[in-house]
Each structure stands twice: as C-alpha cells, then as structure tokens.
Short mmCIF file of N, CA and C in Angstrom, two decimals:
data_model
loop_
_atom_site.label_atom_id
_atom_site.label_comp_id
_atom_site.label_asym_id
_atom_site.label_seq_id
_atom_site.Cartn_x
_atom_site.Cartn_y
_atom_site.Cartn_z
N UNK A 740 38.77 84.06 -115.62
CA UNK A 740 39.05 85.22 -116.91
C UNK A 740 37.47 85.44 -117.18
N UNK A 741 35.73 85.05 -117.35
CA UNK A 741 34.93 85.31 -117.78
C UNK A 741 34.00 86.82 -116.89
N UNK A 742 33.94 85.69 -115.67
CA UNK A 742 34.03 86.65 -114.70
C UNK A 742 34.21 88.13 -114.62
N UNK A 743 35.84 87.78 -114.68
CA UNK A 743 36.24 89.77 -115.26
C UNK A 743 36.07 89.66 -115.88
N UNK A 744 36.12 89.87 -117.39
CA UNK A 744 34.84 90.27 -118.57
C UNK A 744 33.49 90.94 -118.05
N UNK A 745 32.31 90.22 -116.83
CA UNK A 745 31.49 90.89 -116.66
C UNK A 745 31.83 91.88 -115.38
N UNK A 746 32.10 92.22 -114.73
CA UNK A 746 32.18 93.16 -113.82
C UNK A 746 33.52 93.97 -114.64
N UNK A 747 34.28 93.78 -115.28
CA UNK A 747 34.56 95.15 -116.55
C UNK A 747 32.89 95.33 -117.14
N UNK A 748 32.89 94.73 -117.81
CA UNK A 748 31.42 95.12 -118.66
C UNK A 748 30.32 96.09 -117.37
N UNK A 749 29.85 95.79 -116.82
CA UNK A 749 29.26 95.83 -115.39
C UNK A 749 29.17 97.13 -114.84
N UNK A 750 30.75 97.47 -114.92
CA UNK A 750 31.12 98.59 -113.92
C UNK A 750 29.55 99.81 -113.62
N UNK A 751 29.85 100.54 -113.84
CA UNK A 751 29.01 101.84 -113.83
C UNK A 751 27.08 100.97 -114.16
N UNK A 752 26.95 100.52 -115.54
CA UNK A 752 25.76 99.60 -115.77
C UNK A 752 24.90 99.79 -114.72
N UNK A 753 24.97 98.60 -113.77
CA UNK A 753 24.24 98.04 -112.86
C UNK A 753 23.63 99.44 -111.97
N UNK A 754 24.27 100.58 -111.63
CA UNK A 754 23.88 101.18 -110.51
C UNK A 754 22.40 102.27 -110.65
N UNK A 755 21.63 101.31 -110.00
CA UNK A 755 20.14 102.47 -109.71
C UNK A 755 19.67 101.65 -110.94
N UNK A 756 19.86 100.29 -110.76
CA UNK A 756 19.65 99.74 -111.83
C UNK A 756 18.40 98.55 -111.64
N UNK A 757 17.52 97.81 -112.00
CA UNK A 757 17.04 96.43 -112.18
C UNK A 757 17.86 95.37 -112.51
N UNK A 758 18.76 94.55 -112.29
CA UNK A 758 19.43 93.58 -112.60
C UNK A 758 18.68 91.93 -112.83
N UNK A 759 19.03 91.51 -113.34
CA UNK A 759 18.50 89.82 -114.06
C UNK A 759 20.03 89.09 -113.98
N UNK A 760 19.92 88.55 -112.91
CA UNK A 760 21.50 87.53 -113.05
C UNK A 760 20.78 86.18 -113.75
N UNK A 761 20.98 85.63 -114.36
CA UNK A 761 20.75 84.77 -115.61
C UNK A 761 21.76 83.29 -115.15
N UNK A 762 21.10 82.09 -114.43
CA UNK A 762 22.42 81.21 -114.01
C UNK A 762 23.49 81.97 -113.50
N UNK A 763 22.78 82.17 -112.14
CA UNK A 763 23.18 83.57 -111.42
C UNK A 763 24.76 82.56 -110.58
N UNK A 764 25.03 81.20 -110.37
CA UNK A 764 25.44 80.11 -110.26
C UNK A 764 25.70 81.02 -108.78
N UNK A 765 26.78 80.79 -108.37
CA UNK A 765 27.65 80.72 -106.01
C UNK A 765 26.95 82.26 -105.73
N UNK A 766 26.77 83.85 -107.20
CA UNK A 766 25.98 84.63 -106.58
C UNK A 766 26.75 86.22 -106.60
N UNK A 767 27.82 85.61 -107.36
CA UNK A 767 29.12 86.77 -107.00
C UNK A 767 28.55 88.26 -107.93
N UNK A 768 28.26 87.29 -109.62
CA UNK A 768 28.33 88.41 -110.18
C UNK A 768 27.04 90.04 -109.09
N UNK A 769 25.99 89.25 -109.50
CA UNK A 769 24.99 89.87 -107.57
C UNK A 769 25.39 90.66 -106.59
N UNK A 770 26.50 90.14 -105.76
CA UNK A 770 27.36 90.73 -104.91
C UNK A 770 27.34 91.85 -105.40
N UNK A 771 28.18 91.88 -106.69
CA UNK A 771 28.86 93.32 -107.41
C UNK A 771 27.58 94.17 -107.65
N UNK A 772 26.97 93.88 -107.99
CA UNK A 772 25.81 94.64 -108.24
C UNK A 772 25.41 95.17 -107.40
N UNK A 773 24.93 94.44 -105.67
CA UNK A 773 24.45 95.02 -105.11
C UNK A 773 25.75 96.27 -104.88
N UNK A 774 26.57 95.88 -104.77
CA UNK A 774 27.75 96.35 -103.98
C UNK A 774 27.58 97.56 -104.87
N UNK A 775 27.66 97.53 -106.00
CA UNK A 775 27.99 98.45 -106.61
C UNK A 775 26.54 99.17 -107.19
N UNK A 776 25.72 99.05 -106.26
CA UNK A 776 24.76 100.74 -106.93
C UNK A 776 22.74 99.70 -106.99
N UNK A 777 22.78 98.63 -107.92
CA UNK A 777 22.10 98.29 -108.05
C UNK A 777 20.62 98.38 -107.28
N UNK A 778 19.43 98.63 -107.43
CA UNK A 778 18.38 98.67 -107.01
C UNK A 778 18.13 97.45 -106.71
N UNK A 779 18.15 96.81 -107.36
CA UNK A 779 17.02 95.39 -106.79
C UNK A 779 18.01 94.46 -108.05
N UNK A 780 18.18 93.09 -106.94
CA UNK A 780 19.12 91.65 -108.08
C UNK A 780 18.01 90.49 -108.09
N UNK A 781 17.38 89.85 -109.36
CA UNK A 781 17.24 88.90 -109.15
C UNK A 781 18.24 87.97 -109.74
N UNK A 782 18.25 86.30 -108.38
CA UNK A 782 19.10 86.06 -108.80
C UNK A 782 18.37 84.46 -109.70
N UNK A 783 18.91 84.44 -111.03
CA UNK A 783 17.75 83.31 -111.67
C UNK A 783 18.82 81.95 -111.55
N UNK A 784 17.98 80.59 -111.33
CA UNK A 784 19.47 78.93 -112.16
C UNK A 784 18.67 78.14 -111.53
N UNK A 785 19.00 77.39 -112.87
CA UNK A 785 17.70 75.46 -112.18
C UNK A 785 18.88 75.02 -111.44
N UNK A 786 20.14 75.27 -111.13
CA UNK A 786 20.60 74.22 -109.81
C UNK A 786 20.18 74.72 -108.57
N UNK A 787 19.71 73.64 -108.18
CA UNK A 787 18.95 74.03 -106.59
C UNK A 787 20.66 74.32 -105.43
N UNK A 788 21.55 73.58 -106.00
CA UNK A 788 23.05 74.29 -105.28
C UNK A 788 23.55 75.05 -105.28
N UNK A 789 23.33 75.69 -107.05
CA UNK A 789 23.97 76.97 -106.78
C UNK A 789 22.61 78.40 -105.89
N UNK A 790 21.28 77.91 -106.11
CA UNK A 790 20.20 78.91 -105.45
C UNK A 790 21.52 78.75 -103.90
N UNK A 791 21.44 77.78 -103.15
CA UNK A 791 21.75 77.69 -102.24
C UNK A 791 23.00 78.16 -101.69
N UNK A 792 23.97 78.63 -102.73
CA UNK A 792 25.45 79.03 -102.32
C UNK A 792 24.80 80.54 -102.88
N UNK A 793 24.24 80.48 -104.11
CA UNK A 793 24.29 82.47 -103.67
C UNK A 793 23.78 83.01 -102.88
N UNK A 794 22.60 82.99 -102.36
CA UNK A 794 21.38 82.81 -100.68
C UNK A 794 22.59 83.24 -100.04
N UNK A 795 23.41 81.84 -99.76
CA UNK A 795 24.64 81.86 -99.03
C UNK A 795 25.37 83.42 -98.53
N UNK A 796 25.60 83.27 -99.95
CA UNK A 796 27.07 84.65 -100.14
C UNK A 796 26.09 85.90 -99.74
N UNK A 797 24.92 85.86 -100.51
CA UNK A 797 23.97 87.54 -100.23
C UNK A 797 23.81 87.79 -98.70
N UNK A 798 23.59 86.51 -98.41
CA UNK A 798 23.47 86.41 -96.71
C UNK A 798 24.42 86.95 -95.56
N UNK A 799 25.19 86.00 -96.53
CA UNK A 799 26.89 86.22 -95.63
C UNK A 799 27.27 88.07 -95.73
N UNK A 800 27.55 88.65 -97.15
CA UNK A 800 27.29 89.78 -97.51
C UNK A 800 27.11 91.35 -96.74
N UNK A 801 25.76 90.98 -96.21
CA UNK A 801 25.18 90.98 -95.29
C UNK A 801 23.88 92.02 -96.17
N UNK A 802 23.66 91.62 -96.59
CA UNK A 802 22.86 92.74 -98.18
C UNK A 802 21.33 92.63 -97.41
N UNK A 803 20.42 93.36 -97.73
CA UNK A 803 19.39 93.15 -97.81
C UNK A 803 18.85 92.34 -98.37
N UNK A 804 17.61 91.56 -97.82
CA UNK A 804 17.34 90.57 -98.21
C UNK A 804 15.70 91.58 -99.54
N UNK A 805 15.47 92.69 -98.88
CA UNK A 805 14.67 93.01 -100.36
C UNK A 805 15.28 93.51 -100.78
N UNK A 806 16.46 93.81 -101.29
CA UNK A 806 16.78 93.58 -102.73
C UNK A 806 17.27 93.08 -103.11
N UNK A 807 16.67 92.01 -103.12
CA UNK A 807 17.13 90.67 -104.31
C UNK A 807 16.20 89.72 -104.26
N UNK A 808 15.96 88.44 -105.27
CA UNK A 808 15.61 87.27 -105.11
C UNK A 808 16.31 86.02 -105.20
N UNK A 809 16.30 84.98 -105.02
CA UNK A 809 17.12 84.16 -105.61
C UNK A 809 15.94 83.28 -105.39
N UNK A 810 16.13 82.33 -106.86
CA UNK A 810 14.95 81.19 -107.44
C UNK A 810 15.68 80.85 -108.14
N UNK A 811 14.43 79.65 -108.28
CA UNK A 811 14.84 78.40 -109.45
C UNK A 811 13.74 79.16 -111.27
N UNK A 812 13.19 79.50 -110.55
CA UNK A 812 11.81 80.58 -111.59
C UNK A 812 11.65 81.41 -111.27
N UNK A 813 11.70 82.55 -112.14
CA UNK A 813 10.49 84.13 -111.59
C UNK A 813 9.98 83.68 -113.17
N UNK A 814 8.68 84.33 -113.22
CA UNK A 814 7.54 84.56 -113.88
C UNK A 814 7.87 86.05 -114.76
N UNK A 815 8.27 85.77 -115.80
CA UNK A 815 9.38 87.60 -116.49
C UNK A 815 8.29 88.16 -117.13
N UNK A 816 7.35 87.35 -117.42
CA UNK A 816 6.06 87.86 -117.95
C UNK A 816 5.93 89.48 -117.44
N UNK A 817 5.77 89.61 -115.94
CA UNK A 817 5.86 89.89 -115.01
C UNK A 817 5.93 91.37 -114.39
N UNK A 818 7.55 90.98 -115.25
CA UNK A 818 8.72 90.88 -114.01
C UNK A 818 9.72 92.47 -115.47
N UNK A 819 10.07 94.13 -114.73
CA UNK A 819 10.94 94.35 -115.66
C UNK A 819 12.16 94.88 -114.55
N UNK A 820 13.32 94.50 -115.57
CA UNK A 820 14.45 94.86 -115.80
C UNK A 820 15.15 95.66 -116.20
N UNK A 821 16.26 96.25 -115.57
CA UNK A 821 16.71 97.05 -116.29
C UNK A 821 18.15 96.60 -117.82
N UNK A 822 18.56 95.37 -116.92
CA UNK A 822 19.83 94.90 -117.19
C UNK A 822 20.14 93.15 -116.95
N UNK A 823 20.28 93.03 -118.09
CA UNK A 823 20.51 91.34 -117.99
C UNK A 823 22.12 90.75 -118.07
N UNK A 824 22.19 89.91 -116.90
CA UNK A 824 23.77 90.03 -116.75
C UNK A 824 23.53 87.92 -116.87
N UNK A 825 24.90 87.09 -118.14
CA UNK A 825 24.33 86.49 -118.48
C UNK A 825 25.88 85.62 -119.07
N UNK A 826 26.80 85.49 -117.80
CA UNK A 826 28.15 83.98 -117.74
C UNK A 826 27.72 82.63 -118.18
N UNK A 827 27.52 82.50 -118.84
CA UNK A 827 27.57 80.86 -119.37
C UNK A 827 28.82 80.82 -120.80
N UNK A 828 28.54 79.97 -120.60
CA UNK A 828 29.64 78.90 -122.28
C UNK A 828 27.77 78.80 -122.73
N UNK A 829 28.42 79.10 -123.83
CA UNK A 829 27.38 79.15 -125.63
C UNK A 829 26.65 78.10 -125.30
N UNK A 830 27.31 76.67 -125.35
CA UNK A 830 25.69 76.16 -124.73
C UNK A 830 24.21 76.42 -124.11
N UNK A 831 25.60 76.94 -122.15
CA UNK A 831 24.58 76.87 -121.76
C UNK A 831 23.67 77.72 -121.78
N UNK A 832 24.48 79.05 -122.11
CA UNK A 832 23.61 80.43 -122.41
C UNK A 832 22.44 79.99 -123.90
N UNK A 833 22.85 79.03 -124.89
CA UNK A 833 21.74 79.22 -125.72
C UNK A 833 20.50 77.79 -124.26
N UNK A 834 20.39 76.97 -123.90
CA UNK A 834 19.77 76.70 -122.79
C UNK A 834 18.72 77.55 -122.41
N UNK A 835 19.31 78.12 -121.52
CA UNK A 835 18.72 78.91 -120.66
C UNK A 835 17.95 80.45 -120.65
N UNK A 836 19.15 81.05 -122.09
CA UNK A 836 17.94 81.55 -122.98
C UNK A 836 16.50 80.94 -123.63
N UNK A 837 16.64 80.14 -124.10
CA UNK A 837 15.35 79.21 -124.60
C UNK A 837 14.29 79.16 -123.75
N UNK A 838 15.27 78.67 -122.06
CA UNK A 838 13.83 78.14 -121.65
C UNK A 838 12.52 79.99 -121.02
N UNK A 839 14.29 80.67 -120.54
CA UNK A 839 13.75 82.03 -120.47
C UNK A 839 13.15 83.75 -121.23
N UNK A 840 12.81 83.02 -122.89
CA UNK A 840 13.09 84.34 -123.39
C UNK A 840 12.10 85.19 -123.96
N UNK A 841 11.33 84.98 -122.55
CA UNK A 841 10.62 86.40 -122.95
C UNK A 841 11.40 88.11 -122.24
N UNK A 842 12.69 87.04 -121.49
CA UNK A 842 13.07 88.52 -120.40
C UNK A 842 13.48 89.00 -121.80
N UNK A 843 14.08 89.29 -123.67
CA UNK A 843 14.61 89.81 -123.98
C UNK A 843 13.03 91.10 -124.14
N UNK A 844 12.38 90.77 -123.80
CA UNK A 844 11.09 92.22 -123.71
C UNK A 844 11.34 92.52 -123.21
N UNK A 845 11.64 92.78 -121.46
CA UNK A 845 11.87 92.72 -120.32
C UNK A 845 13.16 93.37 -119.90
N UNK A 846 13.85 93.45 -120.83
CA UNK A 846 15.10 93.88 -120.41
C UNK A 846 15.50 95.31 -121.30
N UNK A 847 17.06 96.42 -121.30
CA UNK A 847 16.50 97.74 -122.09
C UNK A 847 18.60 97.46 -122.55
N UNK A 848 19.47 96.14 -121.85
CA UNK A 848 20.56 95.62 -122.01
C UNK A 848 20.99 94.54 -121.72
N UNK A 849 21.86 94.48 -122.18
CA UNK A 849 22.48 92.76 -122.22
C UNK A 849 23.25 92.86 -122.02
N UNK A 850 24.69 91.75 -120.87
CA UNK A 850 25.48 91.78 -120.70
C UNK A 850 25.71 90.17 -120.31
N UNK A 851 26.54 89.89 -120.95
CA UNK A 851 27.21 88.43 -121.66
C UNK A 851 28.28 87.87 -121.53
N UNK A 852 29.20 87.08 -121.24
CA UNK A 852 30.36 86.26 -121.01
C UNK A 852 30.45 84.92 -122.01
N UNK A 853 31.54 84.75 -121.57
CA UNK A 853 31.93 82.85 -121.85
C UNK A 853 31.44 82.83 -123.27
N UNK A 854 31.36 83.36 -124.15
CA UNK A 854 32.12 83.27 -125.42
C UNK A 854 33.54 83.10 -125.44
N UNK A 855 33.40 81.98 -126.61
CA UNK A 855 35.34 81.75 -126.74
C UNK A 855 35.26 82.60 -128.40
N UNK A 856 36.52 82.76 -128.31
CA UNK A 856 36.73 83.95 -130.02
C UNK A 856 35.75 83.14 -131.29
N UNK A 857 36.50 81.50 -131.10
CA UNK A 857 35.31 81.10 -131.89
C UNK A 857 33.97 80.92 -131.99
N UNK A 858 33.75 81.18 -131.09
CA UNK A 858 32.24 80.61 -131.24
C UNK A 858 31.52 82.32 -131.01
N UNK A 859 32.01 83.72 -131.64
CA UNK A 859 31.98 84.63 -131.51
C UNK A 859 30.98 84.88 -132.98
N UNK A 860 30.80 84.59 -134.02
CA UNK A 860 30.08 84.44 -135.07
C UNK A 860 29.18 83.54 -134.50
N UNK A 861 29.18 82.35 -134.25
CA UNK A 861 27.82 81.62 -133.50
C UNK A 861 26.84 81.96 -132.86
N UNK A 862 27.19 82.77 -131.67
CA UNK A 862 26.83 83.35 -130.72
C UNK A 862 26.02 84.41 -131.39
N UNK A 863 26.08 85.58 -132.18
CA UNK A 863 25.83 86.95 -132.65
C UNK A 863 24.27 85.82 -133.49
N UNK A 864 25.14 85.21 -134.34
CA UNK A 864 23.98 84.43 -135.66
C UNK A 864 22.80 83.96 -134.28
N UNK A 865 23.99 83.01 -133.85
CA UNK A 865 22.27 82.51 -132.46
C UNK A 865 21.34 83.68 -132.09
N UNK A 866 21.88 84.56 -131.26
CA UNK A 866 21.26 86.06 -130.44
C UNK A 866 20.36 86.38 -131.17
N UNK A 867 20.97 86.71 -132.59
CA UNK A 867 19.39 87.39 -133.83
C UNK A 867 18.48 86.77 -134.27
N UNK A 868 19.28 85.43 -134.69
CA UNK A 868 18.26 84.80 -135.57
C UNK A 868 17.23 84.59 -134.20
N UNK A 869 17.61 84.28 -133.91
CA UNK A 869 16.37 83.15 -132.12
C UNK A 869 16.46 85.28 -131.50
N UNK A 870 16.12 85.89 -131.54
CA UNK A 870 16.14 86.68 -129.63
C UNK A 870 16.39 88.20 -129.92
N UNK A 871 17.15 88.89 -130.63
CA UNK A 871 17.13 89.98 -130.74
C UNK A 871 17.14 90.32 -132.61
N UNK A 872 16.08 91.81 -132.54
CA UNK A 872 16.34 92.01 -133.84
C UNK A 872 17.04 93.54 -133.76
N UNK A 873 17.15 93.57 -135.39
CA UNK A 873 19.27 94.02 -135.26
C UNK A 873 18.44 95.63 -135.62
N UNK A 874 16.86 95.92 -135.90
CA UNK A 874 16.41 97.57 -135.72
C UNK A 874 16.04 97.53 -134.42
N UNK A 875 16.12 96.75 -133.13
CA UNK A 875 15.68 97.19 -132.02
C UNK A 875 17.18 96.76 -131.49
N UNK A 876 18.30 96.27 -131.48
CA UNK A 876 19.37 96.14 -130.65
C UNK A 876 20.64 96.57 -131.29
N UNK A 877 21.49 97.37 -130.46
CA UNK A 877 22.42 97.76 -130.97
C UNK A 877 23.97 96.84 -129.99
N UNK A 878 24.95 96.19 -130.01
CA UNK A 878 25.98 95.52 -130.30
C UNK A 878 26.87 97.29 -129.05
N UNK A 879 26.87 97.54 -128.01
CA UNK A 879 27.55 98.90 -127.96
C UNK A 879 28.64 98.68 -127.36
N UNK A 880 29.95 97.20 -126.88
CA UNK A 880 30.18 96.35 -126.60
C UNK A 880 31.27 95.06 -126.53
N UNK A 881 32.23 95.05 -126.98
CA UNK A 881 32.59 93.79 -127.41
C UNK A 881 34.52 93.55 -126.83
N UNK A 882 33.80 93.08 -125.70
CA UNK A 882 35.90 92.93 -125.43
C UNK A 882 36.56 91.64 -125.10
N UNK A 883 37.66 92.05 -125.65
CA UNK A 883 38.84 90.01 -125.12
C UNK A 883 39.11 90.12 -123.89
N UNK A 884 39.67 89.03 -123.34
CA UNK A 884 40.21 88.13 -122.34
C UNK A 884 41.09 87.15 -122.12
N UNK A 885 42.35 86.25 -122.96
CA UNK A 885 42.54 85.81 -123.11
C UNK A 885 42.18 85.33 -124.72
N UNK A 886 41.26 84.12 -123.94
CA UNK A 886 40.32 83.43 -125.09
C UNK A 886 38.67 83.36 -125.16
N UNK A 887 38.83 84.30 -124.29
CA UNK A 887 37.09 84.79 -124.23
C UNK A 887 36.51 86.46 -124.06
N UNK A 888 35.37 86.00 -124.81
CA UNK A 888 34.86 87.47 -125.44
C UNK A 888 33.44 88.27 -124.29
N UNK A 889 33.64 89.52 -124.13
CA UNK A 889 32.03 89.35 -122.95
C UNK A 889 31.40 90.97 -123.94
N UNK A 890 29.48 91.41 -124.26
CA UNK A 890 29.29 92.13 -124.63
C UNK A 890 28.37 92.23 -124.39
N UNK A 891 28.10 93.75 -125.04
CA UNK A 891 26.64 94.50 -124.19
C UNK A 891 26.46 94.77 -125.28
N UNK A 892 25.21 94.73 -125.26
CA UNK A 892 23.46 94.91 -126.26
C UNK A 892 22.86 95.92 -125.11
N UNK A 893 22.83 97.49 -126.06
CA UNK A 893 21.70 98.06 -126.03
C UNK A 893 20.49 98.55 -126.96
N UNK A 894 18.83 97.89 -126.11
CA UNK A 894 17.55 98.08 -126.94
C UNK A 894 18.36 100.09 -127.11
N UNK A 895 17.44 100.17 -128.66
CA UNK A 895 18.02 101.40 -129.13
C UNK A 895 16.77 102.17 -128.82
N UNK A 896 15.70 102.28 -128.92
CA UNK A 896 14.53 102.57 -127.07
C UNK A 896 14.66 102.11 -126.13
N UNK A 897 14.99 102.86 -125.37
CA UNK A 897 14.72 101.73 -123.88
C UNK A 897 13.44 102.42 -123.48
N UNK A 898 13.27 101.24 -122.84
CA UNK A 898 11.78 100.92 -121.96
C UNK A 898 11.90 101.47 -120.15
N UNK A 899 11.67 102.33 -120.11
CA UNK A 899 11.15 102.86 -119.02
C UNK A 899 10.23 102.60 -117.80
N UNK A 900 11.09 102.02 -116.52
CA UNK A 900 10.11 101.23 -115.48
C UNK A 900 9.67 102.05 -115.05
#
C-alpha cells in the first residue's frame, strides 16, 4: 500500500522535475518518475543489493542512462533536486534523513510514505524538530490507505533550478 500511496502522491508532481529517490530499493518509484516525465532521477540507497536491482530495473525498462544515476552515495551539497521521494518505515526514514540532512536545502518538495496512522504525530514532530522550519515548509497533502499515510510538503518560497 505504501508504494500505491507514493504513486498517487507523485502523479504529475514529477513531470519535468529532477527527482531524488532516497531509499530507492528496487527502483519502482524511479521507473514511474521517468515514465511520467521526470527530467532526471537520482536513486540513492545504502543497500548494494537494492542498488543492483534498481540499476537492472531501469536498464530493463530501457530508460536512457543519462536520465538517471543509481548510487550508494551522492554529494547532495552540490546537487539540486526539485522533489524528494521517501517511501520507508519511520525508523528507516529517520536514519536515511539523518545521513542525508543536506537534502532539505536542495529540494522544493518532499513526498513521504511508509508512516503508520499511529506514527503520524511522531513523524511530523520528527520532521519539524529536526529538519523543517514551519515558516518555510507547508504540508499540502495527507492521504491514507489502510493503516498507512502519505504526505507532501512544499517549500513556501520555491528555489529555482
């Protein structure tokens, strides 16, 4: 259900955008982002097996290699992305975001899923206490599928690439 949530939230939001898929796993979201018109997708995961599968899935689906990068690490200080995708459980998101905290200054939009209903307040507190300034970021969408929730946050003042 969390992948369904992400796909519903992504929709047209990724068209002509530079997308960072944090915790890309097998690359399903990256494939859809490219299929739906993303200009570029960076797939980032700490698991080498996931990176291999993601690469294989992107190649199998015949996406041009100049349209994506798959890696275990990227210098996010020298990169700009329009949209961050993050579809992991709360604990994994906390670890991934802590290891890549500079991403918040590099994106205009955040799309999250993998949060259980009972974790919503914990998740929002985690984001606002550690990464998001309420004067800069606005939660624009929250949807529920089963016991899972997905969120979209947008920067109030968009950084132009």
